[in-house]
Amino acid sequence: MPGLFAEVRDGDRVWRGAAGVADVATGRPVTADMRHRVGSITKTFTAAAVLQQVESGRIGLDAPIGRYLPRLVPGARGEAITVRMVLNHTSGLAEYLPHAYPSLKAFPALADTGPSSLDDHRFTRFRATDLIEKGVTAPAVGAPGSTPGVYSNTNYLLLCALLEQATGTTAERCITRNVIERAGLPDTGFPAGPHVRGPHSRLYEAWFGMIDPPRDYSVFDMSWVGPAASLISTVTDLNRFFGLLMSGEIVSPSSLEQMRRTVPVVSQEGKTIDYGLGLHPAETAGKGTFWGHGGTVWGGGALAMTRADGKRQLALAVNSQRWNRLDSSGRPRPHPLDDALAALHHVAMHG
């Protein structure tokens, strides 16, 4: 792992740490205040913006998505899938990513995938409606409302379209105005182009050992995920956001309760997890429940978890991804980094 940085909060006490380098060529160190692509942590921001519109009466949480977006999810399917199902990944809509990146077509059969599409599409400007169409027209991964659900970026691009329909502005502007600015996050925002503005690390993608040495993908057009997973933030801003969310200052307490109602969902790693509305829990016996989200982009990862009472928090960022090589069966091999990160999570969250 070239570099890692984190912030841990325990009440009024704050610890920030950084280790390693932001650039393997120059040796430039990572620092705890760096801006970072936080991937699917964006989904919590998106979900919060949707719940705000539910509170205002513009969106019905259990209304059919087809009522709002009949062209994107037409017919009986649009009537059967509710907004809640899109939020908690029980819509049955497939992930569009393998259909947008040809070398990933075999996903989740990792051994049959390859990273060539990442280079081919580094500066491709995808249209969100085209990506949604790929997910909607792909074979369904389940019946609407059935469990376990299947995690899919298609769902959250649909939610961004829903926000645009409900507010008359772009999803980026809606989330910025109603969530980011409301929370007072000075270093958080959506990218205006393929570059990360301000101090940041390079991002090194290994794609399960198929890119050796790992390649820098810090410069990348993020339209492949759009407002569903393209947010740039800092570990300090992430802790502030989740602390305010858990205290009922971003959405109402009743909306927060809805966000914390979970169902079983199969993650992109193939594990069944509990998932709410843009949030998932982490529980340790006797240590309380933490809520938050993780995220990955090409070459980068992040995690933000906050205890239900808002007093203990962890936000961390790493500048490498998919470091596990595959075994003979095509599954990621255990790696010492996995154990080291798990130990860091445990100490940071539980002391």
CSV table of C-alpha atoms in Angstrom, one decimal:
chain,number,residue,atom,x,y,z
A,1,MET,CA,0.0,0.0,0.0
A,2,PRO,CA,1.7,3.2,-1.1
A,3,GLY,CA,-0.2,5.5,1.4
A,4,LEU,CA,-3.0,5.7,3.9
A,5,PHE,CA,-4.5,8.6,5.9
A,6,ALA,CA,-7.2,8.7,8.5
A,7,GLU,CA,-9.0,10.7,11.2
A,8,VAL,CA,-10.5,9.2,14.3
A,9,ARG,CA,-12.8,11.2,16.6
A,10,ASP,CA,-13.8,10.3,20.2
A,11,GLY,CA,-16.1,13.0,21.5
A,12,ASP,CA,-14.0,16.2,21.5
A,13,ARG,CA,-10.7,14.3,21.0
A,14,VAL,CA,-9.3,14.1,17.4
A,15,TRP,CA,-6.5,12.0,16.0
A,16,ARG,CA,-5.2,12.3,12.5
A,17,GLY,CA,-2.5,10.1,11.0
A,18,ALA,CA,-0.9,9.5,7.6
A,19,ALA,CA,1.7,7.0,6.5
A,20,GLY,CA,3.4,6.3,3.2
A,21,VAL,CA,3.6,8.2,-0.1
A,22,ALA,CA,1.2,10.0,-2.4
A,23,ASP,CA,3.5,9.5,-5.4
A,24,VAL,CA,5.7,6.4,-5.7
A,25,ALA,CA,7.9,8.1,-8.3
A,26,THR,CA,8.8,11.2,-6.2
A,27,GLY,CA,8.3,9.9,-2.7
A,28,ARG,CA,5.9,12.8,-1.9
A,29,PRO,CA,4.3,11.9,1.4
A,30,VAL,CA,0.5,11.5,2.0
A,31,THR,CA,-0.9,13.9,4.6
A,32,ALA,CA,-4.1,13.7,6.6
A,33,ASP,CA,-5.7,16.8,5.0
A,34,MET,CA,-5.5,15.5,1.4
A,35,ARG,CA,-8.6,15.5,-0.9
A,36,HIS,CA,-9.6,12.1,-2.1
A,37,ARG,CA,-12.1,10.4,-4.4
A,38,VAL,CA,-14.4,8.7,-1.9
A,39,GLY,CA,-16.4,6.5,-4.4
A,40,SER,CA,-19.7,5.1,-3.1
A,41,ILE,CA,-19.6,7.0,0.1
A,42,THR,CA,-21.3,9.5,-2.2
A,43,LYS,CA,-24.4,7.2,-2.0
A,44,THR,CA,-25.0,8.3,1.5
A,45,PHE,CA,-25.1,12.0,0.4
A,46,THR,CA,-27.4,11.1,-2.5
A,47,ALA,CA,-29.7,9.1,-0.2
A,48,ALA,CA,-29.9,12.0,2.2
A,49,ALA,CA,-30.8,14.4,-0.6
A,50,VAL,CA,-33.6,12.0,-1.7
A,51,LEU,CA,-34.9,11.7,1.9
A,52,GLN,CA,-35.0,15.5,2.1
A,53,GLN,CA,-37.3,15.5,-0.9
A,54,VAL,CA,-39.4,12.8,0.7
A,55,GLU,CA,-39.8,15.1,3.7
A,56,SER,CA,-40.9,17.9,1.5
A,57,GLY,CA,-43.5,15.7,-0.2
A,58,ARG,CA,-42.0,15.9,-3.7
A,59,ILE,CA,-41.0,12.2,-3.6
A,60,GLY,CA,-42.9,9.2,-2.1
A,61,LEU,CA,-40.6,6.7,-0.5
A,62,ASP,CA,-42.9,3.8,-1.3
A,63,ALA,CA,-44.1,5.3,-4.6
A,64,PRO,CA,-43.3,3.5,-7.9
A,65,ILE,CA,-40.1,4.8,-9.6
A,66,GLY,CA,-42.0,4.6,-12.9
A,67,ARG,CA,-44.3,7.4,-11.6
A,68,TYR,CA,-41.4,9.8,-11.7
A,69,LEU,CA,-39.2,8.3,-14.4
A,70,PRO,CA,-41.4,6.4,-16.8
A,71,ARG,CA,-39.0,6.6,-19.7
A,72,LEU,CA,-36.1,5.2,-17.7
A,73,VAL,CA,-38.0,2.4,-16.0
A,74,PRO,CA,-41.0,1.8,-18.2
A,75,GLY,CA,-44.1,-0.3,-17.9
A,76,ALA,CA,-44.9,-2.9,-15.3
A,77,ARG,CA,-41.4,-2.9,-14.0
A,78,GLY,CA,-41.5,0.8,-13.2
A,79,GLU,CA,-44.8,0.3,-11.3
A,80,ALA,CA,-43.3,-2.6,-9.3
A,81,ILE,CA,-40.1,-1.0,-8.2
A,82,THR,CA,-40.4,1.6,-5.5
A,83,VAL,CA,-38.1,4.5,-4.5
A,84,ARG,CA,-37.2,2.6,-1.4
A,85,MET,CA,-36.2,-0.5,-3.4
A,86,VAL,CA,-33.9,1.7,-5.5
A,87,LEU,CA,-32.4,3.1,-2.3
A,88,ASN,CA,-31.7,-0.2,-0.6
A,89,HIS,CA,-30.7,-2.2,-3.8
A,90,THR,CA,-33.7,-4.5,-3.8
A,91,SER,CA,-35.0,-3.2,-7.2
A,92,GLY,CA,-33.6,-6.2,-9.1
A,93,LEU,CA,-31.9,-3.8,-11.5
A,94,ALA,CA,-28.5,-5.1,-12.7
A,95,GLU,CA,-25.1,-3.3,-12.4
A,96,TYR,CA,-24.4,-1.4,-15.7
A,97,LEU,CA,-20.6,-1.4,-15.2
A,98,PRO,CA,-19.7,-4.6,-17.0
A,99,HIS,CA,-21.8,-3.5,-19.9
A,100,ALA,CA,-20.0,-0.1,-20.1
A,101,TYR,CA,-16.5,-1.5,-19.8
A,102,PRO,CA,-16.1,-4.4,-22.3
A,103,SER,CA,-13.0,-5.9,-20.5
A,104,LEU,CA,-15.2,-6.3,-17.3
A,105,LYS,CA,-18.0,-8.1,-19.1
A,106,ALA,CA,-17.3,-11.4,-17.3
A,107,PHE,CA,-17.7,-9.8,-13.8
A,108,PRO,CA,-18.1,-11.2,-11.2
A,109,ALA,CA,-15.8,-14.0,-12.8
A,110,LEU,CA,-12.7,-11.9,-12.0
A,111,ALA,CA,-10.2,-14.2,-13.7
A,112,ASP,CA,-12.0,-13.6,-17.0
A,113,THR,CA,-11.9,-9.8,-16.6
A,114,GLY,CA,-9.1,-7.5,-17.5
A,115,PRO,CA,-8.2,-3.8,-17.0
A,116,SER,CA,-7.8,-2.7,-20.7
A,117,SER,CA,-11.2,-0.8,-20.7
A,118,LEU,CA,-9.9,1.4,-17.9
A,119,ASP,CA,-7.3,2.9,-20.2
A,120,ASP,CA,-9.7,3.0,-23.1
A,121,HIS,CA,-12.3,5.0,-21.2
A,122,ARG,CA,-10.0,7.2,-19.1
A,123,PHE,CA,-11.4,10.3,-20.8
A,124,THR,CA,-14.7,8.9,-22.0
A,125,ARG,CA,-17.7,11.2,-21.2
A,126,PHE,CA,-20.6,8.8,-20.4
A,127,ARG,CA,-24.2,9.9,-20.4
A,128,ALA,CA,-26.0,8.9,-17.3
A,129,THR,CA,-29.2,7.9,-19.2
A,130,ASP,CA,-27.1,5.6,-21.4
A,131,LEU,CA,-25.6,3.9,-18.3
A,132,ILE,CA,-29.0,3.5,-16.7
A,133,GLU,CA,-30.4,2.0,-19.9
A,134,LYS,CA,-27.6,-0.6,-19.8
A,135,GLY,CA,-28.6,-1.6,-16.3
A,136,VAL,CA,-32.3,-1.6,-16.9
A,137,THR,CA,-32.2,-3.6,-20.1
A,138,ALA,CA,-29.7,-6.2,-18.7
A,139,PRO,CA,-31.1,-9.4,-17.2
A,140,ALA,CA,-32.7,-8.7,-13.8
A,141,VAL,CA,-30.8,-9.9,-10.8
A,142,GLY,CA,-34.0,-10.4,-8.7
A,143,ALA,CA,-37.7,-9.6,-8.5
A,144,PRO,CA,-38.5,-6.1,-7.2
A,145,GLY,CA,-38.5,-6.1,-3.4
A,146,SER,CA,-37.0,-9.6,-3.1
A,147,THR,CA,-34.1,-10.3,-0.8
A,148,PRO,CA,-31.2,-10.6,-0.7
A,149,GLY,CA,-30.9,-7.5,-3.0
A,150,VAL,CA,-27.9,-7.0,-5.2
A,151,TYR,CA,-25.8,-3.9,-4.9
A,152,SER,CA,-26.0,-1.9,-8.2
A,153,ASN,CA,-24.8,1.5,-9.3
A,154,THR,CA,-27.7,1.6,-11.6
A,155,ASN,CA,-29.9,2.2,-8.6
A,156,TYR,CA,-28.1,5.3,-7.5
A,157,LEU,CA,-27.8,6.8,-11.0
A,158,LEU,CA,-31.6,6.4,-11.1
A,159,LEU,CA,-31.8,8.3,-7.8
A,160,CYS,CA,-29.8,11.1,-9.3
A,161,ALA,CA,-32.3,11.3,-12.2
A,162,LEU,CA,-35.1,11.3,-9.6
A,163,LEU,CA,-33.5,14.2,-7.8
A,164,GLU,CA,-33.3,16.2,-11.1
A,165,GLN,CA,-36.9,15.4,-11.9
A,166,ALA,CA,-38.1,16.5,-8.4
A,167,THR,CA,-36.0,19.6,-8.0
A,168,GLY,CA,-35.6,21.0,-11.5
A,169,THR,CA,-31.8,21.2,-11.1
A,170,THR,CA,-28.9,18.8,-11.6
A,171,ALA,CA,-28.3,16.1,-8.9
A,172,GLU,CA,-24.8,17.7,-8.3
A,173,ARG,CA,-26.3,21.1,-7.5
A,174,CYS,CA,-29.1,19.6,-5.4
A,175,ILE,CA,-26.7,17.5,-3.3
A,176,THR,CA,-24.2,20.4,-3.0
A,177,ARG,CA,-26.8,22.9,-1.9
A,178,ASN,CA,-29.0,20.7,0.4
A,179,VAL,CA,-26.4,18.3,1.8
A,180,ILE,CA,-22.8,19.5,1.4
A,181,GLU,CA,-23.4,23.2,2.1
A,182,ARG,CA,-25.9,22.4,4.8
A,183,ALA,CA,-23.3,20.3,6.6
A,184,GLY,CA,-20.6,23.0,6.1
A,185,LEU,CA,-18.1,20.8,4.3
A,186,PRO,CA,-15.4,23.2,2.8
A,187,ASP,CA,-13.4,20.5,1.0
A,188,THR,CA,-16.1,18.4,-0.4
A,189,GLY,CA,-17.5,18.6,-3.9
A,190,PHE,CA,-18.1,17.0,-7.3
A,191,PRO,CA,-15.3,17.1,-9.9
A,192,ALA,CA,-15.6,19.6,-12.7
A,193,GLY,CA,-13.3,17.5,-14.9
A,194,PRO,CA,-10.9,14.5,-14.7
A,195,HIS,CA,-8.6,16.1,-12.2
A,196,VAL,CA,-8.8,16.4,-8.4
A,197,ARG,CA,-8.3,20.0,-7.3
A,198,GLY,CA,-6.1,20.7,-4.3
A,199,PRO,CA,-3.6,18.5,-2.5
A,200,HIS,CA,-4.3,14.9,-3.3
A,201,SER,CA,-2.6,11.5,-3.9
A,202,ARG,CA,-2.1,9.6,-7.0
A,203,LEU,CA,-4.3,6.4,-7.1
A,204,TYR,CA,-2.7,3.1,-8.0
A,205,GLU,CA,-4.9,0.3,-9.5
A,206,ALA,CA,-3.6,-3.3,-9.5
A,207,TRP,CA,-6.7,-5.1,-10.8
A,208,PHE,CA,-5.9,-8.3,-8.9
A,209,GLY,CA,-2.3,-8.3,-10.0
A,210,MET,CA,-3.1,-7.9,-13.7
A,211,ILE,CA,-1.6,-4.4,-13.7
A,212,ASP,CA,2.0,-4.8,-12.5
A,213,PRO,CA,3.3,-2.4,-11.4
A,214,PRO,CA,0.0,-0.7,-10.4
A,215,ARG,CA,-1.0,2.2,-12.7
A,216,ASP,CA,-2.0,5.7,-11.6
A,217,TYR,CA,-5.7,6.5,-12.3
A,218,SER,CA,-6.0,9.7,-10.3
A,219,VAL,CA,-6.7,11.6,-13.5
A,220,PHE,CA,-10.0,10.0,-14.8
A,221,ASP,CA,-13.4,11.2,-16.1
A,222,MET,CA,-15.8,10.2,-13.4
A,223,SER,CA,-18.9,10.3,-15.5
A,224,TRP,CA,-18.8,6.4,-15.4
A,225,VAL,CA,-20.4,6.8,-11.9
A,226,GLY,CA,-21.6,10.4,-12.0
A,227,PRO,CA,-23.2,11.7,-8.8
A,228,ALA,CA,-23.7,8.2,-7.5
A,229,ALA,CA,-20.0,7.8,-6.6
A,230,SER,CA,-17.8,10.6,-7.9
A,231,LEU,CA,-17.6,12.8,-4.8
A,232,ILE,CA,-14.2,14.2,-3.6
A,233,SER,CA,-13.8,14.9,0.1
A,234,THR,CA,-11.4,14.7,3.1
A,235,VAL,CA,-11.4,12.5,6.1
A,236,THR,CA,-12.3,15.5,8.3
A,237,ASP,CA,-15.3,16.5,6.1
A,238,LEU,CA,-16.5,12.9,6.1
A,239,ASN,CA,-16.5,12.6,9.8
A,240,ARG,CA,-18.3,16.0,10.1
A,241,PHE,CA,-21.0,14.8,7.6
A,242,PHE,CA,-21.7,11.5,9.2
A,243,GLY,CA,-21.6,13.0,12.7
A,244,LEU,CA,-24.3,15.6,11.6
A,245,LEU,CA,-26.3,12.9,9.8
A,246,MET,CA,-26.4,10.7,12.9
A,247,SER,CA,-27.5,13.6,15.1
A,248,GLY,CA,-30.5,14.3,12.8
A,249,GLU,CA,-29.2,17.6,11.4
A,250,ILE,CA,-29.1,16.6,7.7
A,251,VAL,CA,-32.3,14.7,7.5
A,252,SER,CA,-35.1,14.4,10.2
A,253,PRO,CA,-34.9,11.8,12.9
A,254,SER,CA,-37.7,9.9,11.3
A,255,SER,CA,-35.9,9.9,8.0
A,256,LEU,CA,-32.7,8.7,9.7
A,257,GLU,CA,-34.7,5.9,11.1
A,258,GLN,CA,-35.8,4.9,7.6
A,259,MET,CA,-32.2,5.1,6.4
A,260,ARG,CA,-31.2,2.6,9.2
A,261,ARG,CA,-33.9,0.0,8.3
A,262,THR,CA,-31.8,-2.7,6.7
A,263,VAL,CA,-32.3,-5.6,4.3
A,264,PRO,CA,-29.8,-8.3,3.2
A,265,VAL,CA,-27.9,-7.2,0.1
A,266,VAL,CA,-25.2,-9.0,-1.9
A,267,SER,CA,-22.2,-6.6,-2.2
A,268,GLN,CA,-20.0,-6.2,-5.2
A,269,GLU,CA,-17.5,-8.4,-3.4
A,270,GLY,CA,-20.1,-11.2,-3.2
A,271,LYS,CA,-20.7,-10.9,0.5
A,272,THR,CA,-24.2,-10.6,2.0
A,273,ILE,CA,-24.4,-7.5,4.1
A,274,ASP,CA,-27.1,-5.5,5.9
A,275,TYR,CA,-28.0,-2.4,3.9
A,276,GLY,CA,-30.3,0.5,4.6
A,277,LEU,CA,-31.0,3.6,2.6
A,278,GLY,CA,-27.5,4.6,1.6
A,279,LEU,CA,-26.1,3.4,4.9
A,280,HIS,CA,-24.9,0.0,6.3
A,281,PRO,CA,-24.1,-1.0,9.8
A,282,ALA,CA,-21.0,-2.5,11.4
A,283,GLU,CA,-21.6,-4.2,14.8
A,284,THR,CA,-19.3,-5.6,17.5
A,285,ALA,CA,-20.7,-7.3,20.5
A,286,GLY,CA,-20.7,-4.9,23.5
A,287,LYS,CA,-19.2,-2.0,21.4
A,288,GLY,CA,-22.3,-0.5,19.8
A,289,THR,CA,-23.4,-0.2,16.2
A,290,PHE,CA,-21.5,2.0,13.7
A,291,TRP,CA,-23.2,3.3,10.5
A,292,GLY,CA,-21.5,4.5,7.4
A,293,HIS,CA,-20.4,3.5,3.9
A,294,GLY,CA,-17.3,2.5,2.0
A,295,GLY,CA,-16.2,3.4,-1.5
A,296,THR,CA,-13.8,2.5,-4.2
A,297,VAL,CA,-12.8,4.1,-7.5
A,298,TRP,CA,-10.0,3.0,-9.9
A,299,GLY,CA,-7.0,3.0,-7.6
A,300,GLY,CA,-8.5,4.5,-4.5
A,301,GLY,CA,-10.7,3.6,-1.5
A,302,ALA,CA,-12.3,5.2,1.5
A,303,LEU,CA,-14.4,4.2,4.5
A,304,ALA,CA,-16.4,6.3,6.9
A,305,MET,CA,-18.1,4.8,10.0
A,306,THR,CA,-19.8,6.7,12.9
A,307,ARG,CA,-21.2,5.1,16.1
A,308,ALA,CA,-25.0,5.5,16.4
A,309,ASP,CA,-24.5,8.1,19.2
A,310,GLY,CA,-22.2,10.1,16.9
A,311,LYS,CA,-19.3,10.2,19.4
A,312,ARG,CA,-16.9,7.8,17.9
A,313,GLN,CA,-15.9,8.1,14.3
A,314,LEU,CA,-13.4,6.8,11.7
A,315,ALA,CA,-12.7,8.1,8.2
A,316,LEU,CA,-9.8,6.7,6.2
A,317,ALA,CA,-8.5,6.8,2.7
A,318,VAL,CA,-6.1,4.5,0.8
A,319,ASN,CA,-4.4,5.1,-2.6
A,320,SER,CA,-4.3,1.5,-3.9
A,321,GLN,CA,-7.1,-0.9,-4.8
A,322,ARG,CA,-7.5,-4.6,-5.7
A,323,TRP,CA,-4.1,-5.6,-4.4
A,324,ASN,CA,-5.2,-9.2,-3.9
A,325,ARG,CA,-4.0,-11.6,-6.6
A,326,LEU,CA,-6.4,-14.4,-7.6
A,327,ASP,CA,-6.0,-18.0,-6.5
A,328,SER,CA,-6.5,-21.0,-8.8
A,329,SER,CA,-10.3,-20.8,-8.4
A,330,GLY,CA,-10.3,-17.1,-9.4
A,331,ARG,CA,-11.0,-15.7,-6.0
A,332,PRO,CA,-8.9,-13.0,-4.3
A,333,ARG,CA,-6.2,-14.5,-2.1
A,334,PRO,CA,-5.9,-13.3,1.5
A,335,HIS,CA,-3.4,-10.5,1.9
A,336,PRO,CA,-1.6,-9.1,4.9
A,337,LEU,CA,-3.0,-5.7,4.0
A,338,ASP,CA,-6.5,-7.0,4.6
A,339,ASP,CA,-5.6,-8.0,8.2
A,340,ALA,CA,-3.8,-4.7,8.8
A,341,LEU,CA,-6.8,-2.7,7.7
A,342,ALA,CA,-9.1,-4.8,9.8
A,343,ALA,CA,-6.9,-4.2,12.8
A,344,LEU,CA,-6.9,-0.4,12.1
A,345,HIS,CA,-10.7,-0.4,11.8
A,346,HIS,CA,-11.1,-2.3,15.1
A,347,VAL,CA,-8.7,-0.1,17.1
A,348,ALA,CA,-10.0,3.2,15.6
A,349,MET,CA,-13.7,2.3,16.2
A,350,HIS,CA,-13.4,0.5,19.5
A,351,GLY,CA,-10.2,1.6,21.1
